[in-house]
Tab-separated table of C-alpha atoms and ligand atoms in Angstrom:
chain	number	residue	atom	x	y	z
A	1	UNK	CA	48.301	-43.195	-31.081
A	2	UNK	CA	49.277	-45.319	-28.286
A	3	UNK	CA	46.318	-46.140	-25.783
A	4	UNK	CA	46.258	-45.347	-22.056
A	5	UNK	CA	47.045	-46.825	-19.741
A	6	UNK	CA	50.340	-47.853	-21.584
A	7	UNK	CA	51.301	-51.624	-21.628
A	8	UNK	CA	54.825	-52.660	-22.270
A	9	UNK	CA	56.072	-55.878	-23.168
A	10	UNK	CA	58.000	-58.102	-20.799
A	11	UNK	CA	61.762	-57.115	-20.239
A	12	UNK	CA	62.841	-60.003	-21.717
A	13	UNK	CA	61.318	-59.710	-25.087
A	14	UNK	CA	63.456	-58.266	-27.862
A	15	UNK	CA	62.003	-56.708	-30.992
A	16	UNK	CA	63.098	-55.938	-33.942
A	17	UNK	CA	62.839	-52.189	-35.383
A	18	UNK	CA	60.671	-53.245	-38.501
A	19	UNK	CA	58.174	-55.776	-39.601
A	20	UNK	CA	59.552	-58.926	-41.288
A	21	UNK	CA	56.968	-59.124	-43.934
A	22	UNK	CA	54.961	-56.067	-45.655
A	23	UNK	CA	52.009	-56.116	-48.284
A	24	UNK	CA	54.374	-54.351	-50.696
A	25	UNK	CA	57.007	-57.453	-50.427
A	26	UNK	CA	53.877	-59.608	-51.747
A	27	UNK	CA	54.029	-60.651	-55.524
A	28	UNK	CA	50.427	-60.760	-55.735
A	29	UNK	CA	47.484	-58.491	-54.955
A	30	UNK	CA	47.974	-57.598	-51.258
A	31	UNK	CA	47.225	-54.968	-48.844
A	32	UNK	CA	47.216	-56.327	-45.255
A	33	UNK	CA	49.666	-58.995	-44.900
A	34	UNK	CA	49.711	-60.283	-40.943
A	35	UNK	CA	48.497	-62.782	-38.461
A	36	UNK	CA	50.848	-65.657	-39.610
A	37	UNK	CA	51.442	-69.101	-38.553
A	38	UNK	CA	55.211	-70.112	-38.624
A	39	UNK	CA	56.775	-73.407	-38.668
A	40	UNK	CA	60.456	-74.752	-39.174
A	41	UNK	CA	60.396	-77.639	-41.539
A	42	UNK	CA	63.324	-79.469	-43.136
A	43	UNK	CA	65.747	-76.786	-41.831
A	44	UNK	CA	63.515	-73.975	-43.332
A	45	UNK	CA	61.189	-71.315	-41.824
A	46	UNK	CA	57.841	-71.614	-43.781
A	47	UNK	CA	55.446	-68.702	-42.810
A	48	UNK	CA	51.644	-68.884	-43.934
A	49	UNK	CA	50.013	-65.399	-43.740
A	50	UNK	CA	46.927	-64.014	-43.788
A	51	UNK	CA	46.590	-61.483	-46.807
A	52	UNK	CA	43.536	-59.236	-47.052
A	53	UNK	CA	43.049	-57.726	-50.375
A	54	UNK	CA	40.699	-55.805	-53.069
A	55	UNK	CA	39.788	-52.728	-50.943
A	56	UNK	CA	41.437	-49.534	-49.911
A	57	UNK	CA	40.872	-47.352	-46.792
A	58	UNK	CA	38.400	-45.191	-48.434
A	59	UNK	CA	36.187	-48.094	-49.597
A	60	UNK	CA	36.203	-49.849	-46.546
A	61	UNK	CA	34.691	-46.534	-44.683
A	62	UNK	CA	32.402	-46.195	-47.168
A	63	UNK	CA	31.140	-49.658	-47.699
A	64	UNK	CA	32.712	-51.793	-44.930
A	65	UNK	CA	34.122	-53.748	-47.840
A	66	UNK	CA	36.809	-56.198	-47.222
A	67	UNK	CA	36.029	-58.845	-49.936
A	68	UNK	CA	39.293	-60.864	-50.351
A	69	UNK	CA	41.405	-63.022	-47.976
A	70	UNK	CA	43.838	-65.469	-48.868
A	71	UNK	CA	46.873	-67.368	-47.410
A	72	UNK	CA	50.150	-66.786	-48.869
A	73	UNK	CA	53.413	-68.675	-48.321
A	74	UNK	CA	56.812	-67.272	-47.492
A	75	UNK	CA	59.994	-69.282	-46.793
A	76	UNK	CA	63.275	-67.920	-45.076
A	77	UNK	CA	66.467	-69.689	-44.327
A	78	UNK	CA	67.041	-67.734	-40.746
A	79	UNK	CA	63.365	-67.159	-39.912
A	80	UNK	CA	64.043	-63.591	-39.746
A	81	UNK	CA	65.056	-62.183	-43.065
A	82	UNK	CA	64.971	-62.762	-46.705
A	83	UNK	CA	61.659	-64.214	-46.905
A	84	UNK	CA	60.668	-65.425	-50.619
A	85	UNK	CA	57.123	-65.082	-50.949
A	86	UNK	CA	55.587	-67.979	-53.465
A	87	UNK	CA	53.857	-66.339	-56.404
A	88	UNK	CA	50.156	-68.395	-55.769
A	89	UNK	CA	48.835	-68.347	-52.317
A	90	UNK	CA	48.138	-71.703	-50.966
A	91	UNK	CA	44.440	-70.936	-50.008
A	92	UNK	CA	42.289	-68.720	-52.122
A	93	UNK	CA	38.644	-67.677	-50.668
A	94	UNK	CA	37.470	-67.232	-54.109
A	95	UNK	CA	38.675	-70.554	-55.344
A	96	UNK	CA	36.850	-72.159	-52.704
A	97	UNK	CA	33.697	-70.309	-53.170
A	98	UNK	CA	33.703	-71.287	-56.820
A	99	UNK	CA	34.443	-75.151	-55.733
A	100	UNK	CA	32.188	-75.612	-52.616
A	101	UNK	CA	29.103	-73.670	-53.698
A	102	UNK	CA	30.281	-70.660	-51.796
A	103	UNK	CA	30.116	-72.641	-48.333
A	104	UNK	CA	33.462	-70.773	-47.383
A	105	UNK	CA	33.542	-67.224	-47.343
A	106	UNK	CA	37.110	-66.488	-46.374
A	107	UNK	CA	39.953	-68.067	-44.463
A	108	UNK	CA	42.211	-66.031	-42.177
A	109	UNK	CA	44.451	-66.273	-39.071
A	110	UNK	CA	46.352	-69.759	-39.917
A	111	UNK	CA	48.588	-71.222	-37.398
A	112	UNK	CA	51.076	-74.331	-38.152
A	113	UNK	CA	51.729	-77.160	-36.286
A	114	UNK	CA	54.304	-79.972	-37.239
A	115	UNK	CA	52.578	-82.991	-36.007
A	116	UNK	CA	54.311	-86.519	-36.297
A	117	UNK	CA	56.329	-85.071	-39.035
A	118	UNK	CA	53.670	-83.359	-41.048
A	119	UNK	CA	52.517	-79.860	-41.253
A	120	UNK	CA	49.051	-79.031	-40.365
A	121	UNK	CA	47.325	-75.675	-40.575
A	122	UNK	CA	44.249	-74.724	-38.763
A	123	UNK	CA	42.471	-71.242	-39.505
A	124	UNK	CA	39.314	-69.530	-38.938
A	125	UNK	CA	36.676	-69.979	-42.033
A	126	UNK	CA	33.735	-67.983	-42.217
A	127	UNK	CA	30.958	-69.818	-43.622
A	128	UNK	CA	27.248	-69.134	-44.407
A	129	UNK	CA	26.620	-71.269	-41.061
A	130	UNK	CA	29.009	-69.125	-39.076
A	131	UNK	CA	32.712	-68.924	-38.111
A	132	UNK	CA	34.317	-72.496	-38.228
A	133	UNK	CA	37.817	-73.798	-37.100
A	134	UNK	CA	39.099	-75.866	-40.209
A	135	UNK	CA	42.060	-78.095	-40.083
A	136	UNK	CA	43.940	-79.312	-42.924
A	137	UNK	CA	47.274	-81.211	-43.732
A	138	UNK	CA	49.557	-79.407	-46.069
A	139	UNK	CA	52.030	-81.295	-48.445
A	140	UNK	CA	55.875	-81.279	-47.537
A	141	UNK	CA	56.312	-78.365	-50.233
A	142	UNK	CA	53.493	-76.114	-48.970
A	143	UNK	CA	52.005	-75.934	-51.990
A	144	UNK	CA	48.368	-77.524	-51.252
A	145	UNK	CA	46.167	-78.180	-48.230
A	146	UNK	CA	43.749	-80.661	-47.818
A	147	UNK	CA	40.926	-80.477	-45.273
A	148	UNK	CA	40.334	-82.722	-42.529
A	149	UNK	CA	37.682	-81.475	-40.088
A	150	UNK	CA	35.518	-78.213	-39.487
A	151	UNK	CA	34.586	-77.508	-36.034
A	152	UNK	CA	30.887	-76.559	-35.262
A	153	UNK	CA	30.328	-72.843	-35.073
A	154	UNK	CA	31.190	-70.351	-33.544
A	155	UNK	CA	34.511	-71.037	-32.850
A	156	UNK	CA	38.220	-70.039	-34.142
A	157	UNK	CA	41.763	-69.446	-32.864
A	158	UNK	CA	42.190	-72.991	-33.090
A	159	UNK	CA	45.817	-74.132	-32.191
A	160	UNK	CA	47.232	-77.487	-32.184
A	161	UNK	CA	49.669	-79.162	-29.884
A	162	UNK	CA	52.721	-80.542	-31.853
A	163	UNK	CA	52.580	-84.264	-30.082
A	164	UNK	CA	50.126	-86.552	-28.825
A	165	UNK	CA	49.678	-86.258	-24.873
A	166	UNK	CA	48.452	-89.330	-22.888
A	167	UNK	CA	46.983	-90.847	-26.332
A	168	UNK	CA	45.144	-88.041	-27.554
A	169	UNK	CA	45.822	-85.091	-30.124
A	170	UNK	CA	44.939	-81.892	-28.305
A	171	UNK	CA	44.112	-78.114	-29.360
A	172	UNK	CA	43.404	-74.848	-27.527
A	173	UNK	CA	40.339	-72.853	-29.021
A	174	UNK	CA	38.066	-69.982	-28.584
A	175	UNK	CA	34.424	-70.459	-28.917
A	176	UNK	CA	32.259	-67.363	-29.083
A	177	UNK	CA	29.583	-67.905	-26.563
A	178	UNK	CA	26.021	-66.166	-26.885
A	179	UNK	CA	24.941	-66.580	-23.318
A	180	UNK	CA	27.635	-66.106	-20.440
A	181	UNK	CA	28.270	-64.110	-17.378
A	182	UNK	CA	29.732	-61.171	-19.428
A	183	UNK	CA	28.667	-60.462	-23.031
A	184	UNK	CA	31.527	-60.812	-25.912
A	185	UNK	CA	34.049	-61.843	-23.055
A	186	UNK	CA	35.154	-64.864	-24.596
A	187	UNK	CA	37.458	-67.447	-22.841
A	188	UNK	CA	40.001	-70.199	-24.004
A	189	UNK	CA	39.109	-73.913	-24.271
A	190	UNK	CA	40.754	-77.144	-24.671
A	191	UNK	CA	39.677	-80.180	-26.317
A	192	UNK	CA	41.222	-83.609	-27.218
A	193	UNK	CA	40.738	-86.053	-30.042
A	194	UNK	CA	41.635	-89.328	-30.831
A	195	UNK	CA	42.079	-88.731	-34.921
A	196	UNK	CA	42.100	-85.013	-35.295
A	197	UNK	CA	38.375	-85.319	-36.901
A	198	UNK	CA	36.250	-85.987	-33.540
A	199	UNK	CA	36.959	-83.602	-30.828
A	200	UNK	CA	35.693	-83.729	-27.193
A	201	UNK	CA	36.137	-83.547	-23.358
A	202	UNK	CA	36.258	-79.688	-23.928
A	203	UNK	CA	36.857	-77.452	-21.005
A	204	UNK	CA	37.362	-73.934	-20.374
A	205	UNK	CA	40.760	-73.306	-19.117
A	206	UNK	CA	40.892	-69.573	-18.849
A	207	UNK	CA	38.147	-67.018	-18.701
A	208	UNK	CA	38.354	-63.811	-20.497
A	209	UNK	CA	37.131	-61.843	-17.474
A	210	UNK	CA	39.506	-63.356	-15.094
A	211	UNK	CA	42.802	-63.006	-17.255
A	212	UNK	CA	45.139	-60.276	-16.386
A	213	UNK	CA	45.276	-56.961	-18.041
A	214	UNK	CA	42.177	-57.542	-20.080
A	215	UNK	CA	38.597	-56.637	-19.758
A	216	UNK	CA	37.115	-58.459	-22.622
A	217	UNK	CA	37.552	-61.494	-24.901
A	218	UNK	CA	40.790	-63.232	-25.026
A	219	UNK	CA	41.854	-66.325	-27.348
A	220	UNK	CA	44.903	-68.763	-28.252
A	221	UNK	CA	47.700	-67.189	-30.045
A	222	UNK	CA	50.802	-69.348	-31.088
A	223	UNK	CA	50.664	-73.006	-31.048
A	224	UNK	CA	52.385	-74.148	-27.529
A	225	UNK	CA	55.896	-74.949	-27.318
A	226	UNK	CA	57.290	-77.633	-24.727
A	227	UNK	CA	59.524	-77.074	-21.890
A	228	UNK	CA	60.498	-79.083	-19.146
A	229	UNK	CA	58.415	-77.298	-16.637
A	230	UNK	CA	55.169	-77.126	-18.888
A	231	UNK	CA	53.601	-76.017	-22.490
A	232	UNK	CA	54.400	-72.625	-23.195
A	233	UNK	CA	51.445	-70.701	-24.665
A	234	UNK	CA	50.656	-67.261	-25.789
A	235	UNK	CA	46.908	-65.974	-25.981
A	236	UNK	CA	45.712	-62.654	-27.197
A	237	UNK	CA	43.955	-60.472	-25.004
A	238	UNK	CA	41.756	-57.591	-25.849
A	239	UNK	CA	40.895	-54.025	-23.555
A	240	UNK	CA	38.136	-52.160	-24.342
A	241	UNK	CA	37.774	-48.374	-23.745
A	242	UNK	CA	34.690	-46.851	-24.995
A	243	UNK	CA	36.254	-43.465	-25.130
A	244	UNK	CA	38.674	-44.615	-27.730
A	245	UNK	CA	38.176	-43.055	-30.837
A	246	UNK	CA	39.584	-42.904	-34.404
A	247	UNK	CA	42.027	-45.607	-34.993
A	248	UNK	CA	44.062	-46.560	-38.245
A	249	UNK	CA	41.070	-46.692	-40.816
A	250	UNK	CA	38.291	-47.183	-38.437
A	251	UNK	CA	36.283	-43.992	-37.297
A	252	UNK	CA	35.840	-45.975	-33.876
A	253	UNK	CA	37.832	-48.761	-32.588
A	254	UNK	CA	37.882	-48.989	-28.995
A	255	UNK	CA	39.838	-52.219	-28.636
A	256	UNK	CA	43.520	-52.857	-28.151
A	257	UNK	CA	44.960	-56.316	-28.579
A	258	UNK	CA	47.983	-57.340	-26.669
A	259	UNK	CA	49.531	-61.122	-25.767
A	260	UNK	CA	49.633	-62.858	-22.482
A	261	UNK	CA	51.692	-65.672	-21.636
A	262	UNK	CA	50.865	-69.112	-19.693
A	263	UNK	CA	52.220	-72.267	-18.831
A	264	UNK	CA	50.199	-75.453	-19.070
A	265	UNK	CA	50.671	-78.791	-17.540
A	266	UNK	CA	52.731	-81.263	-19.599
A	267	UNK	CA	50.569	-84.362	-18.967
A	268	UNK	CA	47.157	-82.375	-18.955
A	269	UNK	CA	47.459	-79.096	-20.909
A	270	UNK	CA	43.797	-78.191	-19.747
A	271	UNK	CA	45.245	-77.073	-16.487
A	272	UNK	CA	46.938	-73.974	-16.299
A	273	UNK	CA	49.923	-73.923	-13.985
A	274	UNK	CA	51.214	-70.407	-14.537
A	275	UNK	CA	50.265	-66.926	-15.933
A	276	UNK	CA	52.421	-63.939	-16.311
A	277	UNK	CA	50.670	-61.321	-14.334
A	278	UNK	CA	51.528	-58.383	-16.687
A	279	UNK	CA	51.162	-57.915	-20.529
A	280	UNK	CA	53.737	-60.349	-22.288
A	281	UNK	CA	53.639	-58.436	-25.743
A	282	UNK	CA	52.370	-55.011	-25.815
A	283	UNK	CA	51.628	-52.621	-29.118
A	284	UNK	CA	54.461	-49.897	-28.788
A	285	UNK	CA	56.391	-49.124	-31.691
A	286	UNK	CA	55.189	-46.791	-34.185
A	287	UNK	CA	54.525	-49.668	-36.888
A	288	UNK	CA	52.285	-51.039	-33.842
A	289	UNK	CA	50.386	-47.998	-32.729
A	290	UNK	CA	50.720	-45.450	-35.444
A	291	UNK	CA	50.303	-46.980	-38.850
A	292	UNK	CA	48.106	-49.482	-40.642
A	293	UNK	CA	44.543	-50.821	-40.710
A	294	UNK	CA	43.780	-51.351	-37.000
A	295	UNK	CA	46.606	-49.648	-34.856
A	296	UNK	CA	47.407	-51.342	-31.388
A	297	UNK	CA	46.659	-54.466	-32.258
A	298	UNK	CA	49.375	-57.503	-31.703
A	299	UNK	CA	48.201	-61.272	-32.755
A	300	UNK	CA	51.195	-63.594	-32.310
A	301	UNK	CA	50.396	-66.895	-34.375
A	302	UNK	CA	53.921	-68.704	-34.365
A	303	UNK	CA	56.351	-69.648	-31.710
A	304	UNK	CA	59.636	-71.622	-32.471
A	305	UNK	CA	61.833	-72.940	-29.875
A	306	UNK	CA	65.638	-72.962	-31.199
A	307	UNK	CA	68.291	-75.621	-29.805
A	308	UNK	CA	70.061	-72.870	-27.963
A	309	UNK	CA	66.949	-71.793	-26.260
A	310	UNK	CA	65.900	-68.832	-28.223
A	311	UNK	CA	62.497	-68.449	-28.793
A	312	UNK	CA	61.171	-66.601	-31.963
A	313	UNK	CA	57.451	-65.502	-31.656
A	314	UNK	CA	55.703	-64.197	-34.918
A	315	UNK	CA	52.738	-61.753	-34.325
A	316	UNK	CA	50.567	-59.498	-36.743
A	317	UNK	CA	50.785	-55.923	-35.911
A	318	UNK	CA	48.135	-53.431	-36.875
A	319	UNK	CA	46.285	-56.107	-38.708
A	320	UNK	CA	48.813	-54.724	-41.367
A	321	UNK	CA	52.505	-56.144	-40.779
A	322	UNK	CA	53.997	-59.525	-39.810
A	323	UNK	CA	56.809	-59.245	-37.089
A	324	UNK	CA	58.965	-61.389	-34.830
A	325	UNK	CA	60.384	-60.873	-31.475
A	326	UNK	CA	62.676	-63.000	-29.392
A	327	UNK	CA	63.214	-64.195	-25.840
A	328	UNK	CA	64.981	-67.088	-23.847
A	329	UNK	CA	62.842	-69.838	-23.049
A	330	UNK	CA	64.160	-69.972	-19.677
A	331	UNK	CA	62.932	-66.294	-19.006
A	332	UNK	CA	59.463	-67.235	-20.509
A	333	UNK	CA	59.281	-70.182	-17.936
A	334	UNK	CA	60.091	-67.526	-14.893
A	335	UNK	CA	57.690	-65.359	-16.387
A	336	UNK	CA	54.877	-67.685	-15.590
A	337	UNK	CA	56.464	-69.286	-12.400
A	338	UNK	CA	57.903	-66.471	-10.585
A	339	UNK	CA	55.438	-63.675	-11.678
A	340	UNK	CA	52.743	-66.009	-11.542
A	341	UNK	CA	49.169	-64.255	-11.755
A	342	UNK	CA	47.797	-67.407	-9.806
A	343	UNK	CA	49.472	-66.942	-6.773
A	344	UNK	CA	46.989	-64.187	-5.828
A	345	UNK	CA	44.216	-64.599	-8.422
A	346	UNK	CA	41.491	-67.327	-8.948
A	347	UNK	CA	40.757	-68.075	-12.606
B	401	LIG	C1	40.064	-60.400	-34.430
B	401	LIG	C2	40.428	-61.203	-35.619
B	401	LIG	C3	41.991	-60.920	-35.848
B	401	LIG	C4	42.315	-59.404	-35.919
B	401	LIG	C5	41.681	-59.051	-34.498
B	401	LIG	C6	41.856	-57.332	-34.721
B	401	LIG	O1	38.842	-60.723	-34.113
B	401	LIG	O2	39.761	-61.036	-36.633
B	401	LIG	O3	42.180	-61.374	-37.267
B	401	LIG	O4	43.661	-59.490	-35.857
B	401	LIG	O5	40.341	-59.173	-34.554
B	401	LIG	O6	41.278	-56.740	-35.902
């Protein structure tokens, strides 16, 4: 059921009329295939998607049982259809439990960045000592992932910029703070690193309670893309209404996840120079609002700028499917600069 007040995607956004990846497409045990990271590499589109498996709606409700999450790989020639899914996931939580004394409980929400010609993957890792952002380097065939660094807990939604800026690597991230002005109203942060291992000079760049059209936590979404006017970056934004009841499998799910869009300074991406004042991508189609596990959830994880200016934005819908929508890059920049929330709001 669509939540009120209704949110709409920006007018320049074109959605397809069906998801591009569904659990039933998967050659291995799959229940929910969503929140993917996507890149273009050697002429192919590579998707690393989250797959939750090993439960069902009844068992989930009875026991809150959601045991397995792995990361699958799918490849397509055009980034839209004919995704060929690899037989074996690139990362499996159960393998890692066996291999590393159960330190990592599950991986999820991968984002891919091609940096210096190499495919990096950032994802959340639930561990015995909290939720950590884990960075790994994949090989050029996307068959293996070698760990580089783990953040301190509790932090997730890390996205790596695709190039060094002023001599440093940069990432956006979303620590989950315990003590702050508003409980559970998390923010978007930015950090930099000389070597992808040591991260510092961390700065809060957008507060959850200051972001438009949300009243709860926010977090970085897809890795940013470079434009002449700045880095275009999506973020997910949550609005909460305690009156919301049954949603998808959940007896009560009072959250809606939608996406926002902002523009960051080219030379210093910790400076927000524009934010589109309205919702950027909203849950509005039937498979985004009326099907699946957690309905009314849009979670972008990949953004690709094509040579002709088309931007493909990949997003998870309903924590169940992977979808794509498109827009022209100039229109996206205009949203941030000509409909700029910062013109009459402080963040
Ligand atoms: C967040 C993450 C996402 C998920 C979202 C909505 O906290 O766990 O993976 O899409 O919740 O359930």
